[in-house]
Coordinates of C-alpha atoms and ligand atoms in Angstrom, one line a residue:
X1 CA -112.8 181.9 -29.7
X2 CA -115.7 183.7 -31.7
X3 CA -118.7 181.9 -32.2
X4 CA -120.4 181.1 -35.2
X5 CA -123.9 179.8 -35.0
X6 CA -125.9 181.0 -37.6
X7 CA -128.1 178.9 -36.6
X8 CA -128.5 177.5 -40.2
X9 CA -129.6 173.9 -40.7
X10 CA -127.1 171.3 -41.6
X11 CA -127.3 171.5 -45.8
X12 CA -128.5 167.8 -47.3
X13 CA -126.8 164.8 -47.5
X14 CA -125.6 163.8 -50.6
X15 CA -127.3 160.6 -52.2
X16 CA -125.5 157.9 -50.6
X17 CA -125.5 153.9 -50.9
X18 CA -126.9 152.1 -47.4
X19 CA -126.2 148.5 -48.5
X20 CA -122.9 146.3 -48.1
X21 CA -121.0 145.9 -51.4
X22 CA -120.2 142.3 -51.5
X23 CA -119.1 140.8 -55.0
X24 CA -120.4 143.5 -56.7
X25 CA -124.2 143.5 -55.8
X26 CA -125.3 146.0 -52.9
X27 CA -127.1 144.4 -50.3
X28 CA -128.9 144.5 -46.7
X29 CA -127.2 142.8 -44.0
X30 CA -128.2 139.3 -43.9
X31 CA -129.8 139.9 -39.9
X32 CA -131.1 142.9 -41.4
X33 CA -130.0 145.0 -39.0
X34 CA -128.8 148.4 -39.4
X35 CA -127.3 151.6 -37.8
X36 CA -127.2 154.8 -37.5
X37 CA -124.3 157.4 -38.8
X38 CA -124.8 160.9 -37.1
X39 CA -123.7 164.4 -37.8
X40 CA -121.3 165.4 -34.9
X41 CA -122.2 168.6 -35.1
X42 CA -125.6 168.6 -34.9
X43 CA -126.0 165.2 -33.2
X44 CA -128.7 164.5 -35.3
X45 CA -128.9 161.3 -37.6
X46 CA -127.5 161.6 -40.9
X47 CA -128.5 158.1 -42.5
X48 CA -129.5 154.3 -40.9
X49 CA -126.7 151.9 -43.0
X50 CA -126.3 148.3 -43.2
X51 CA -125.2 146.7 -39.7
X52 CA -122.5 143.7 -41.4
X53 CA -121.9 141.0 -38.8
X54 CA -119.4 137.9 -38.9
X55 CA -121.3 136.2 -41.9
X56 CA -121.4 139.3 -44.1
X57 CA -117.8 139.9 -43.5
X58 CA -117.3 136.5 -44.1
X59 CA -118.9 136.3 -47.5
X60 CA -117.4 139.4 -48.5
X61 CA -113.8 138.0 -48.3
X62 CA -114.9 135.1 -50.3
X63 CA -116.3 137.4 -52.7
X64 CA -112.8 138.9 -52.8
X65 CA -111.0 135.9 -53.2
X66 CA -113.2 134.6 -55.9
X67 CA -112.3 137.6 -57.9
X68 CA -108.6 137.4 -57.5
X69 CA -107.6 136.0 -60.4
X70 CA -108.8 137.8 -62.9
X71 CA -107.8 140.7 -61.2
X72 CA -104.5 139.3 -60.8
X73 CA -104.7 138.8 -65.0
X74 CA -105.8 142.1 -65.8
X75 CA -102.9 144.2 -67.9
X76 CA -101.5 146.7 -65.4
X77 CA -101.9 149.2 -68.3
X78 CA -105.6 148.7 -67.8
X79 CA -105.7 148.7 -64.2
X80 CA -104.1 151.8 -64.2
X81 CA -106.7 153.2 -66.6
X82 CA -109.1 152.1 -64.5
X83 CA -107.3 154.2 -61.3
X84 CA -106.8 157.0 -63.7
X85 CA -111.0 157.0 -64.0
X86 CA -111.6 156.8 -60.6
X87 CA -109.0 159.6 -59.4
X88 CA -111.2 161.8 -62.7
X89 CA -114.2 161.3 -60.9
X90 CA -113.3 162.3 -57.1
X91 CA -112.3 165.4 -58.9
X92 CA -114.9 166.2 -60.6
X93 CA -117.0 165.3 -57.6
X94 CA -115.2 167.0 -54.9
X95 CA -117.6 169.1 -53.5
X96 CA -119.8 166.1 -53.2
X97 CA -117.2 164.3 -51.4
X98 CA -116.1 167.2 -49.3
X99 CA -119.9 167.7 -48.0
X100 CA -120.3 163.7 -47.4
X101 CA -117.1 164.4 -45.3
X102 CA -118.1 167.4 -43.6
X103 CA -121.6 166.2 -42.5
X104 CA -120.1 162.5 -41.1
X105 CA -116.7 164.0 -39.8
X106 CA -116.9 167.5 -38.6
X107 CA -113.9 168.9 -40.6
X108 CA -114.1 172.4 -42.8
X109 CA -115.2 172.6 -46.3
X110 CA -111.8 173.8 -47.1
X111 CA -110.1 170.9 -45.3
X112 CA -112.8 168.5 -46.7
X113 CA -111.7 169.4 -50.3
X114 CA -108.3 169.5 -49.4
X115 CA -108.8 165.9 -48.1
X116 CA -110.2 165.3 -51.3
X117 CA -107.4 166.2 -53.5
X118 CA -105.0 164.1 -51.4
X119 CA -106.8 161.1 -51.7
X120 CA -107.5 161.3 -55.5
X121 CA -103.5 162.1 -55.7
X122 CA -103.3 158.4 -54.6
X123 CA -105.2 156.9 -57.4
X124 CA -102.7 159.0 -59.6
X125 CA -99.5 158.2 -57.9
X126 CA -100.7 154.4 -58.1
X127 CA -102.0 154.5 -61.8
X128 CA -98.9 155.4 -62.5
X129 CA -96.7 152.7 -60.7
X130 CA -99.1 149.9 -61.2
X131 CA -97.3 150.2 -64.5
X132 CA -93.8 149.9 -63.3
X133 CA -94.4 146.5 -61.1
X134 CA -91.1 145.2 -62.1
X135 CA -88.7 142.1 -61.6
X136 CA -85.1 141.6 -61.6
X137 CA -82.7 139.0 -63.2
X138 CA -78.9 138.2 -62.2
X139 CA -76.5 135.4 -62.6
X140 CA -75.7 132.9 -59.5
X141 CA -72.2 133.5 -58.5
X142 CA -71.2 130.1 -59.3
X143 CA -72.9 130.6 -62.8
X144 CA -74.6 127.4 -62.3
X145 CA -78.1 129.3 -62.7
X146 CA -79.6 131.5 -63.2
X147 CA -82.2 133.9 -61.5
X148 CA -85.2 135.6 -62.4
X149 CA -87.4 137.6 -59.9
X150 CA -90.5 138.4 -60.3
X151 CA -93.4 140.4 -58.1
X152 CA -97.4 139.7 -58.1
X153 CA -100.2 141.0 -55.8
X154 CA -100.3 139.5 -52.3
X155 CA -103.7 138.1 -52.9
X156 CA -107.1 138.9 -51.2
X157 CA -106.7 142.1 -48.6
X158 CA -108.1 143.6 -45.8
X159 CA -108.4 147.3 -45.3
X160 CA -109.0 148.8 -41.8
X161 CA -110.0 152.6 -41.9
X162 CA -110.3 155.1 -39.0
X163 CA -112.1 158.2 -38.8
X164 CA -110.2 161.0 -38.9
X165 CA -109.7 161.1 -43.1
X166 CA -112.6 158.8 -44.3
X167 CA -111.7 159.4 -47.9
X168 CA -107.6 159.3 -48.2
X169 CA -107.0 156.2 -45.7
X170 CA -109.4 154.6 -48.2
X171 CA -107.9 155.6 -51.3
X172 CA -103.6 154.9 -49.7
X173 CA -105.1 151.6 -49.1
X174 CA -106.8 150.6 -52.6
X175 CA -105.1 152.1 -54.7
X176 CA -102.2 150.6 -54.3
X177 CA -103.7 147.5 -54.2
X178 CA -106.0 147.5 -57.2
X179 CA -102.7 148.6 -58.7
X180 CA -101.0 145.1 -57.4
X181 CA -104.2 143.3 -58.9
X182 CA -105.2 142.3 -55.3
X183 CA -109.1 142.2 -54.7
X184 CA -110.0 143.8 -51.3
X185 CA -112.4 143.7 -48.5
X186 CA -112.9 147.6 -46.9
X187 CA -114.2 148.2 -43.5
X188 CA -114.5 151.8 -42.6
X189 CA -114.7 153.3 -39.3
X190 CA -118.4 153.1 -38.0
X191 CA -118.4 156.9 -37.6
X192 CA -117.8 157.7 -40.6
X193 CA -118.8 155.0 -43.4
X194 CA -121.0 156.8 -45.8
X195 CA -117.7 158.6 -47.7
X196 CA -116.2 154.6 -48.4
X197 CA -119.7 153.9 -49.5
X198 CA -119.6 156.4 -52.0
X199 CA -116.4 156.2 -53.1
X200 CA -117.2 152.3 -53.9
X201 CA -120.0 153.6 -55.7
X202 CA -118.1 155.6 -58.1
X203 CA -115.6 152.8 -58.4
X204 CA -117.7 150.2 -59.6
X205 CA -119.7 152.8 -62.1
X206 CA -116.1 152.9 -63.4
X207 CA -115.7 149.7 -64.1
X208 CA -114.0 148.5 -61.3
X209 CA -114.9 144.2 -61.5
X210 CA -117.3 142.8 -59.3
X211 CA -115.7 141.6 -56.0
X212 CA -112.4 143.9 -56.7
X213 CA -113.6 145.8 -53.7
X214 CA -116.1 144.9 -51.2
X215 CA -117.3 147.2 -48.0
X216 CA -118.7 145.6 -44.7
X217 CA -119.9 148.4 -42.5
X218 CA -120.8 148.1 -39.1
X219 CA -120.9 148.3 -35.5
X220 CA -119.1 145.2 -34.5
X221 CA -116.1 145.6 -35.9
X222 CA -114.4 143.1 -33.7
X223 CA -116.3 140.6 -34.8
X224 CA -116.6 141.5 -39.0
X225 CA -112.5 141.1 -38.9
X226 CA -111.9 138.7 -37.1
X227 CA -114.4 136.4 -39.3
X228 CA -112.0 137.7 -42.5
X229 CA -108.2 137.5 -40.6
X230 CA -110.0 134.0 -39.4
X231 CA -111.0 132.7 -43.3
X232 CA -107.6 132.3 -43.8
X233 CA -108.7 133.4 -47.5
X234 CA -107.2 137.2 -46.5
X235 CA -103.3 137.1 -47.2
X236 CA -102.5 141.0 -46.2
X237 CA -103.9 143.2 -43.4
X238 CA -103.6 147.1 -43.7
X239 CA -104.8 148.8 -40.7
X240 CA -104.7 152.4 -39.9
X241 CA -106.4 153.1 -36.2
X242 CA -105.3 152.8 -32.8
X243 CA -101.8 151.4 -31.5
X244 CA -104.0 149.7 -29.4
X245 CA -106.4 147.8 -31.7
X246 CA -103.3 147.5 -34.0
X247 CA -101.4 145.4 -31.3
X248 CA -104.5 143.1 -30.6
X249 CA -104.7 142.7 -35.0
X250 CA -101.0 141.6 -35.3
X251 CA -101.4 139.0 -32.6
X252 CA -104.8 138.0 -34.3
X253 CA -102.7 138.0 -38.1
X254 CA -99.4 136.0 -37.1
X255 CA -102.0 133.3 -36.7
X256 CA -102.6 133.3 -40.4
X257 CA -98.9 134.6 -41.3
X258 CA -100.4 137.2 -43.0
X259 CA -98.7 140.2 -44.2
X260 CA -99.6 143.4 -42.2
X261 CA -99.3 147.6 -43.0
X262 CA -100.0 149.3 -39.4
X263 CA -100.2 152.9 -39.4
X264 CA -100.8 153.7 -35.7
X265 CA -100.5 156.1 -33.4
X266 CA -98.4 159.2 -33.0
X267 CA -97.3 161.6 -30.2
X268 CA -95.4 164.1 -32.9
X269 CA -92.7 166.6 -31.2
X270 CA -92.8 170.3 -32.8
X271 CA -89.2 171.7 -32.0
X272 CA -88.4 175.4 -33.0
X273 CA -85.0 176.4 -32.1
X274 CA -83.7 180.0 -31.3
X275 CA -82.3 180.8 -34.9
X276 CA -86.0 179.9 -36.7
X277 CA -88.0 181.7 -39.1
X278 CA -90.2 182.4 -35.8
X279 CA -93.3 183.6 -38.1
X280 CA -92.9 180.5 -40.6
X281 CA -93.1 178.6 -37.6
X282 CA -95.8 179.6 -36.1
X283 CA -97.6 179.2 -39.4
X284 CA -96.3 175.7 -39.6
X285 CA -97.6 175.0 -36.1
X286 CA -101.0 176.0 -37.1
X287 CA -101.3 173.6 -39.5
X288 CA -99.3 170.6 -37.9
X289 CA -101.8 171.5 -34.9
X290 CA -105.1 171.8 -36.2
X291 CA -105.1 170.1 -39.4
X292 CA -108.3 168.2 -38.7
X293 CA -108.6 169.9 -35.4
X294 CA -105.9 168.5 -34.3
X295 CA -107.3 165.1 -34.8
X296 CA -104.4 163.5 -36.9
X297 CA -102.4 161.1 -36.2
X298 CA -99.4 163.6 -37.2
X299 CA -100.8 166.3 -35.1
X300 CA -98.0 168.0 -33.5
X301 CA -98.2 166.7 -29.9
X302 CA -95.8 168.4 -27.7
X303 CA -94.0 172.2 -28.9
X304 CA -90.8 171.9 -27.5
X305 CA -89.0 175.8 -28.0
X306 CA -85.6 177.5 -27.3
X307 CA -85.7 179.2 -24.2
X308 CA -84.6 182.6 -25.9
X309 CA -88.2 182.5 -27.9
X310 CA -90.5 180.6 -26.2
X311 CA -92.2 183.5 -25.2
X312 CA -92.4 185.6 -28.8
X313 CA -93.3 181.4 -30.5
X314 CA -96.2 181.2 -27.6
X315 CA -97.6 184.3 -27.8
X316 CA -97.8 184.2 -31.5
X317 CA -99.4 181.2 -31.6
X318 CA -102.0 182.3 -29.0
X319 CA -103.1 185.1 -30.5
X320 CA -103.1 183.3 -34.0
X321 CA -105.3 180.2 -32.2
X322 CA -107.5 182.3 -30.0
X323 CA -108.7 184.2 -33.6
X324 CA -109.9 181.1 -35.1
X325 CA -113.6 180.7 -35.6
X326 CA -115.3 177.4 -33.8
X327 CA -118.6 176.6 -35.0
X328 CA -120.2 173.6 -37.8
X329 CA -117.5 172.9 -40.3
X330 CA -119.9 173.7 -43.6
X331 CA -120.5 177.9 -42.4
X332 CA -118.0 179.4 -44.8
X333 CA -116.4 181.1 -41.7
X334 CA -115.6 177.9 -39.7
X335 CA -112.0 177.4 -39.0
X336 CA -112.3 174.5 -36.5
X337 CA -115.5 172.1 -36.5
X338 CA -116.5 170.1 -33.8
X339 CA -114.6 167.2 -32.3
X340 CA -115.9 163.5 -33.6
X341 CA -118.0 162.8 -30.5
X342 CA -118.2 163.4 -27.0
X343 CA -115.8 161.6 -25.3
X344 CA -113.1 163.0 -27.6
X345 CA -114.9 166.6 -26.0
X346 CA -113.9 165.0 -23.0
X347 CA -110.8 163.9 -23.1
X348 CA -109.9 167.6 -24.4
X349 CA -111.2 168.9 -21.3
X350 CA -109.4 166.1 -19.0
X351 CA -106.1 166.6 -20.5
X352 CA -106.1 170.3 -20.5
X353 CA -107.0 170.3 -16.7
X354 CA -104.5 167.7 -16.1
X355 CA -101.7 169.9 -17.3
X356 CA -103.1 173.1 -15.7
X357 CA -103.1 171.5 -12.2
X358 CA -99.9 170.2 -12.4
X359 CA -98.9 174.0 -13.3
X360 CA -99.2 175.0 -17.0
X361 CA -100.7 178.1 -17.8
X362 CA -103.7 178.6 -20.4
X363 CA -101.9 181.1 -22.7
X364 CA -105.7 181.1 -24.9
X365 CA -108.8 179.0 -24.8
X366 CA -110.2 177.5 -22.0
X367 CA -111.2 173.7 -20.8
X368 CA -114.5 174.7 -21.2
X369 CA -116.3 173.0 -24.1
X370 CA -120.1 173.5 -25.4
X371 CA -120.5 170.0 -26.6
X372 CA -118.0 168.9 -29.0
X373 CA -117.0 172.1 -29.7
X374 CA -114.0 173.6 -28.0
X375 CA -111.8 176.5 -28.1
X376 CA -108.5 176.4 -29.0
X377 CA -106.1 176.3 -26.6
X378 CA -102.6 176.8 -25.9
X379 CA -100.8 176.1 -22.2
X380 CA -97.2 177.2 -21.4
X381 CA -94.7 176.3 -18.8
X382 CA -96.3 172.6 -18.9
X383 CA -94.8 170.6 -16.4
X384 CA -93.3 166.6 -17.1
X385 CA -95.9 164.4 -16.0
X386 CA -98.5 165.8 -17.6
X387 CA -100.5 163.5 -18.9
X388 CA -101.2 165.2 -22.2
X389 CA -97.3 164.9 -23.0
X390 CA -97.9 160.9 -23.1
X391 CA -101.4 160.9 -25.1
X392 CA -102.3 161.4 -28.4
X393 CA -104.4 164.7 -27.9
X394 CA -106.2 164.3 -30.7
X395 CA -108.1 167.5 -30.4
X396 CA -107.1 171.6 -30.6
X397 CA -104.8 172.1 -27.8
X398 CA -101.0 172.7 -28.0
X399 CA -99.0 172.3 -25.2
X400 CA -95.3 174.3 -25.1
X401 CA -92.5 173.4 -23.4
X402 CA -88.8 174.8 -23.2
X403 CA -85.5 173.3 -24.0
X404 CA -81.5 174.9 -23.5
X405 CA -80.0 173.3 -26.2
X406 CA -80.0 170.4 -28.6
X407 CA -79.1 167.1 -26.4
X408 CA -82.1 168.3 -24.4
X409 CA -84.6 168.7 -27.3
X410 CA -83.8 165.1 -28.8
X411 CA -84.1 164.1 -25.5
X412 CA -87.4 165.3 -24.9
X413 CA -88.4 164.8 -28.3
X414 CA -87.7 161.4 -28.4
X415 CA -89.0 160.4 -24.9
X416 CA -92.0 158.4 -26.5
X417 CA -92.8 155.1 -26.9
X418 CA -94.7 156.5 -30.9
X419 CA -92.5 157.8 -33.6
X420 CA -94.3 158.5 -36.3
X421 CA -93.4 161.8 -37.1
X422 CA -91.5 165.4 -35.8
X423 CA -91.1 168.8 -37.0
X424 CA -87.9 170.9 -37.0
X425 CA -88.1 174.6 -37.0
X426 CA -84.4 175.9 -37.8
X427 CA -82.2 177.9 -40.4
X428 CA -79.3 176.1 -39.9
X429 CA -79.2 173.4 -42.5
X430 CA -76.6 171.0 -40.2
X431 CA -78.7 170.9 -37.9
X432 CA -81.6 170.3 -39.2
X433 CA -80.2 167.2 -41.2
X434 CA -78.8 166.5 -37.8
X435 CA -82.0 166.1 -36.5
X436 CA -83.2 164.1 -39.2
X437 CA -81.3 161.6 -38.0
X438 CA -81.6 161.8 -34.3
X439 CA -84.7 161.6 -34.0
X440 CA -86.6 158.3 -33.9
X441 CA -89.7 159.1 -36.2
X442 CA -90.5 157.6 -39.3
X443 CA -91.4 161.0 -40.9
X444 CA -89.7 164.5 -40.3
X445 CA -91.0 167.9 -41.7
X446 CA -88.1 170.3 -42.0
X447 CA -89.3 173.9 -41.7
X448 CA -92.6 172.8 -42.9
X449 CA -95.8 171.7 -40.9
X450 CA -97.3 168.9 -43.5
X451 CA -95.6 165.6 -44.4
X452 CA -98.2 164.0 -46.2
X453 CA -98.4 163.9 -49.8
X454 CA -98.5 160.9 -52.0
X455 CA -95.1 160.6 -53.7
X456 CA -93.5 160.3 -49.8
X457 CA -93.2 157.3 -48.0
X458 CA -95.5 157.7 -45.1
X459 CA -95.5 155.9 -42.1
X460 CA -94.0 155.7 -38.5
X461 CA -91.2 153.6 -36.5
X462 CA -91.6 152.3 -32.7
X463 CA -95.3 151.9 -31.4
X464 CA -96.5 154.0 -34.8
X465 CA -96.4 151.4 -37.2
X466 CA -95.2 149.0 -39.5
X467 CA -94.7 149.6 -43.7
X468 CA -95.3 152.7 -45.6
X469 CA -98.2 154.0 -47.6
X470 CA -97.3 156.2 -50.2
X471 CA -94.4 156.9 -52.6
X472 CA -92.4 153.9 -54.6
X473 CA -92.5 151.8 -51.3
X474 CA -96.5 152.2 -51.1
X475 CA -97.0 149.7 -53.6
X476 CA -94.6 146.9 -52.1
X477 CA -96.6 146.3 -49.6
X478 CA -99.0 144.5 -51.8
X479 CA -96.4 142.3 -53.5
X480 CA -94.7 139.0 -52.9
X481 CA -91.6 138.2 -54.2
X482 CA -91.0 135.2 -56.2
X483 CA -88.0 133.7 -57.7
X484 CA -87.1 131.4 -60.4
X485 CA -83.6 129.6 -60.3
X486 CA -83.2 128.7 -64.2
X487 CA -80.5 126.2 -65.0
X488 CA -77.6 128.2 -67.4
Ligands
LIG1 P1 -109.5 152.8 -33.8 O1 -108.3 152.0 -33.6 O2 -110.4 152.9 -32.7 O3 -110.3 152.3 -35.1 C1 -109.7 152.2 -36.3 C2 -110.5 151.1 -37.1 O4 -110.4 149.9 -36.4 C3 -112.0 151.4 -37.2 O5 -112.4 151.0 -38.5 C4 -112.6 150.5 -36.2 O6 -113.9 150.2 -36.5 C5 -111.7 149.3 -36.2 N1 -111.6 148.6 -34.9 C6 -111.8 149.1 -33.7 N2 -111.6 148.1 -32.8 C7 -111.4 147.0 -33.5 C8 -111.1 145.6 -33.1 N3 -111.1 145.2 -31.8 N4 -110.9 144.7 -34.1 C9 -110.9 145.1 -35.4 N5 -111.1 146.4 -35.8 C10 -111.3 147.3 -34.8 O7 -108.9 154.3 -34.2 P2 -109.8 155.6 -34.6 O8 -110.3 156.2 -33.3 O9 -110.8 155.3 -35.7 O10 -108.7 156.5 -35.3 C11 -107.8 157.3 -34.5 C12 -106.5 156.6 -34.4 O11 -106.0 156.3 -35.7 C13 -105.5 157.5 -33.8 O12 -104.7 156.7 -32.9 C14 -104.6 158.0 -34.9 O13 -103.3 158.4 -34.6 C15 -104.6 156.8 -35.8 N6 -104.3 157.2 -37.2 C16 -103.1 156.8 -37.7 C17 -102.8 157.2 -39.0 C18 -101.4 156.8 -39.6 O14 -101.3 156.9 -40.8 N7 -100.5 156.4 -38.8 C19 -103.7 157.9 -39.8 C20 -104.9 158.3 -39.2 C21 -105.2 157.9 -37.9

């Protein structure tokens, strides 16, 4: 690891709203209470923000029911104008953004803006099919009627945000429905609230209606959505976050029947097999690992290698990983930033002594962590039963594994209860497609370390989710079907 501590003081924070956005009027929480968001580099306080409880989530659903139908009325030409204006502005104000990110989050500049760009490519992909919300019509068989289908927005929605991408699990979540006409309630993760605060700042400066979008921030989260699921005014939940706080929401939903997105958990398998491009796949392993430092939910999990180049695939990647500068993500030279708070610092340093007392070996980086910063680190030989082969890591450390042949990487790859998404590292195109279809993930990047982009349906199968965010599907999971059976 080299250090980099210049020793430099955090740069400013960008002007950022502090109030909740409810109906279109930014305002203190009702207790007045409020909370702090902090800079997990520096630990130091960035910002004190409104502190919603139940009655501010509450009002803020109502708020978004009471604008549904005009939303609902709007042209989609003009809703996708209004999409088109947003996505303009993030653009224009990327740096902004990719500070506000850096300073609440811990990620890069470089990955900040990269972050960016992706979520403003949602606004663009949704502009664009807001416009094609279609219906269908057919004859009955009998020719007795006939039928005419039709689609419209699923009504009021809740959007559920983690952490780890403050800015594009906003923007996957309302653009595509602000594209379906459905008025939405946002509640960002408390870590990291002040980017969705912005972003519904330059929304509603572009016209967006009062009470399209609302945010509820705060510390309680438990309690702000359970008050909205419980309204029974919210028709759709889309929740990105946990498997675990996913499970307790769909209980909480099929109370209300509502329609639910989930985009959970992961526990991605990287498999390289003995004919790879071993140098493209180390690349690609550098990015499916540390994208975010590792903290993504499509962070490549477990590298499962041939035998024949396990050692040439490890050693590359240690040498690549040990290079990699550590320090606060806005110093131009900062590869990896810190991790989002200390237990995640912790739960680095667990896992990676887990594994190396059950027998793995540290091929670079250590344990060791100063604060929230760690090294990164990759461990060989890794025996099964190691307990970072079950949990989502969710930090810089790549564990490698071998395989003898094919049967025994699916095997491996798809001993997992997630299955959200794998990586395939070969140059033989049967098997690749081969593996495409063995394996049970929802997403799988062929010779390439990044699945997301906004024209692909993203999204995971198992214990990673339910519904896609993203591509042509992204949009149907803000629309109801409706029928009309029309006498012939
Ligand atoms: P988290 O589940 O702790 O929190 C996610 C959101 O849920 C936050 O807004 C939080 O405030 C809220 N929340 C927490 N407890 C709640 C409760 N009891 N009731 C209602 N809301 C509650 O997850 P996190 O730590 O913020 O994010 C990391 C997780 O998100 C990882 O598991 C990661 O894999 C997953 N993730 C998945 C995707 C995907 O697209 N599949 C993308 C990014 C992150």
């Amino acid at each position: 690891m080299t250090e980099n501590r210049s020793g430099q003081p955090a740069p400013a924070l960008p002007e950022v709203p502090t109030d909740l956005l409810i109906g279109g009027k930014w305002r203190p929480a009702t207790s007045g209470r409020t909370f702090t968001v902090d800079n997990p580099a520096t630990g130091d306080v960035l910002v004190e923000i409104a502190d919603a409880d139940a009655a501010d989530a509450a009002e803020a659903i109502e708020a978004a029911a009471a604008a549904g139908a005009a939303l609902a009325a709007m042209p989609t030409g003009d809703r996708a104008e209004l999409l088109r204006a947003v996505e303009g502005e993030l653009r224009a104000r990327a740096d902004e953004f990719a500070l506000l990110i850096t300073l609440e989050m811990g990620k890069n500049l470089d990955e900040a803006l990269a972050e960016v760009s992706y979520a403003a490519d949602f606004f663009g992909w949704f502009a664009a099919e807001a416009t094609r919300i279609g219906g269908d019509y057919r004859a009955s068989p009998t020719g007795a009627t006939r039928v005419l289908v039709q689609r419209r927005g699923v009504g009021p929605c809740l959007l559920v945000t983690p952490w780890n991408f403050p800015l594009a699990m906003a923007t996957r979540k309302i653009g595509p429905a602000l594209a379906a006409g459905c008025p939405s309630v946002l509640k960002p993760a408390e870590q990291t609230p002040l980017t969705s605060l912005l972003l519904a700042r330059v929304m509603t400066e572009a016209g967006v209606p009062a009470g399209a979008l609302n945010v509820i921030t705060t510390t309680r989260p438990a309690d702000a959505v359970t008050a909205v699921i419980d309204s029974g005014l919210a028709r759709k939940l889309s929740f990105t976050g946990s498997t675990a706080v996913g499970k307790v929401l769909l209980r909480q939903c099929a109370a209300q029947v509502m329609r639910t997105s989930m985009e959970l958990g992961g526990n991605a398998p990287f498999v390289v097999f003995a004919d790879a491009d071993i140098d493209a796949a180390v690349d690609g392993a550098m990015a499916a690992k540390l994208r975010n430092m590792g903290q993504a939910c499509t962070a490549a999990n477990r590298f499962l290698v041939a035998e024949p180049v396990a050692e040439r695939f490890t050693a590359e990647l240690a040498r690549r990983m040990g290079e990699l500068v550590v320090g606060p993500g806005w110093e131009p030279a900062t590869d990896i930033g810190p991790l989002i708070d200390d237990e995640a610092a912790a739960k680095f340093r667990w896992l990676t002594e887990d594994a190396v007392r059950r027998g793995a070996k540290v091929e670079t980086g250590s344990a060791r962590a100063q604060g929230r910063f760690v090294r990164p680190t990759v461990l060989s030989g890794v025996r099964p039963g190691s307990a970072l082969l079950a949990e989502e890591i969710f930090g810089p450390l790549a564990p490698v594994m071998t395989f003898s042949d094919e049967d025994e990487a699916v095997a491996l790859a798809n001993d997992t209860p997630y299955g959200l998404v794998s990586y395939v590292y070969t140059r033989d195109l049967d098997r690749g497609l081969r593996m495409f279809d063995r394996l049970d993930s929802g997403m799988t990047g062929l010779n390439v370390g990044v699945v997301s982009n906004a024209a692909a349906p993203f999204g995971g199968i198992k214990h990673s989710g339910l519904g896609r965010e993203g591509g042509v599907e992204g949009i149907d999971e803000y629309l109801d079907t409706k029928y009309a059976a029309i006498r012939a």
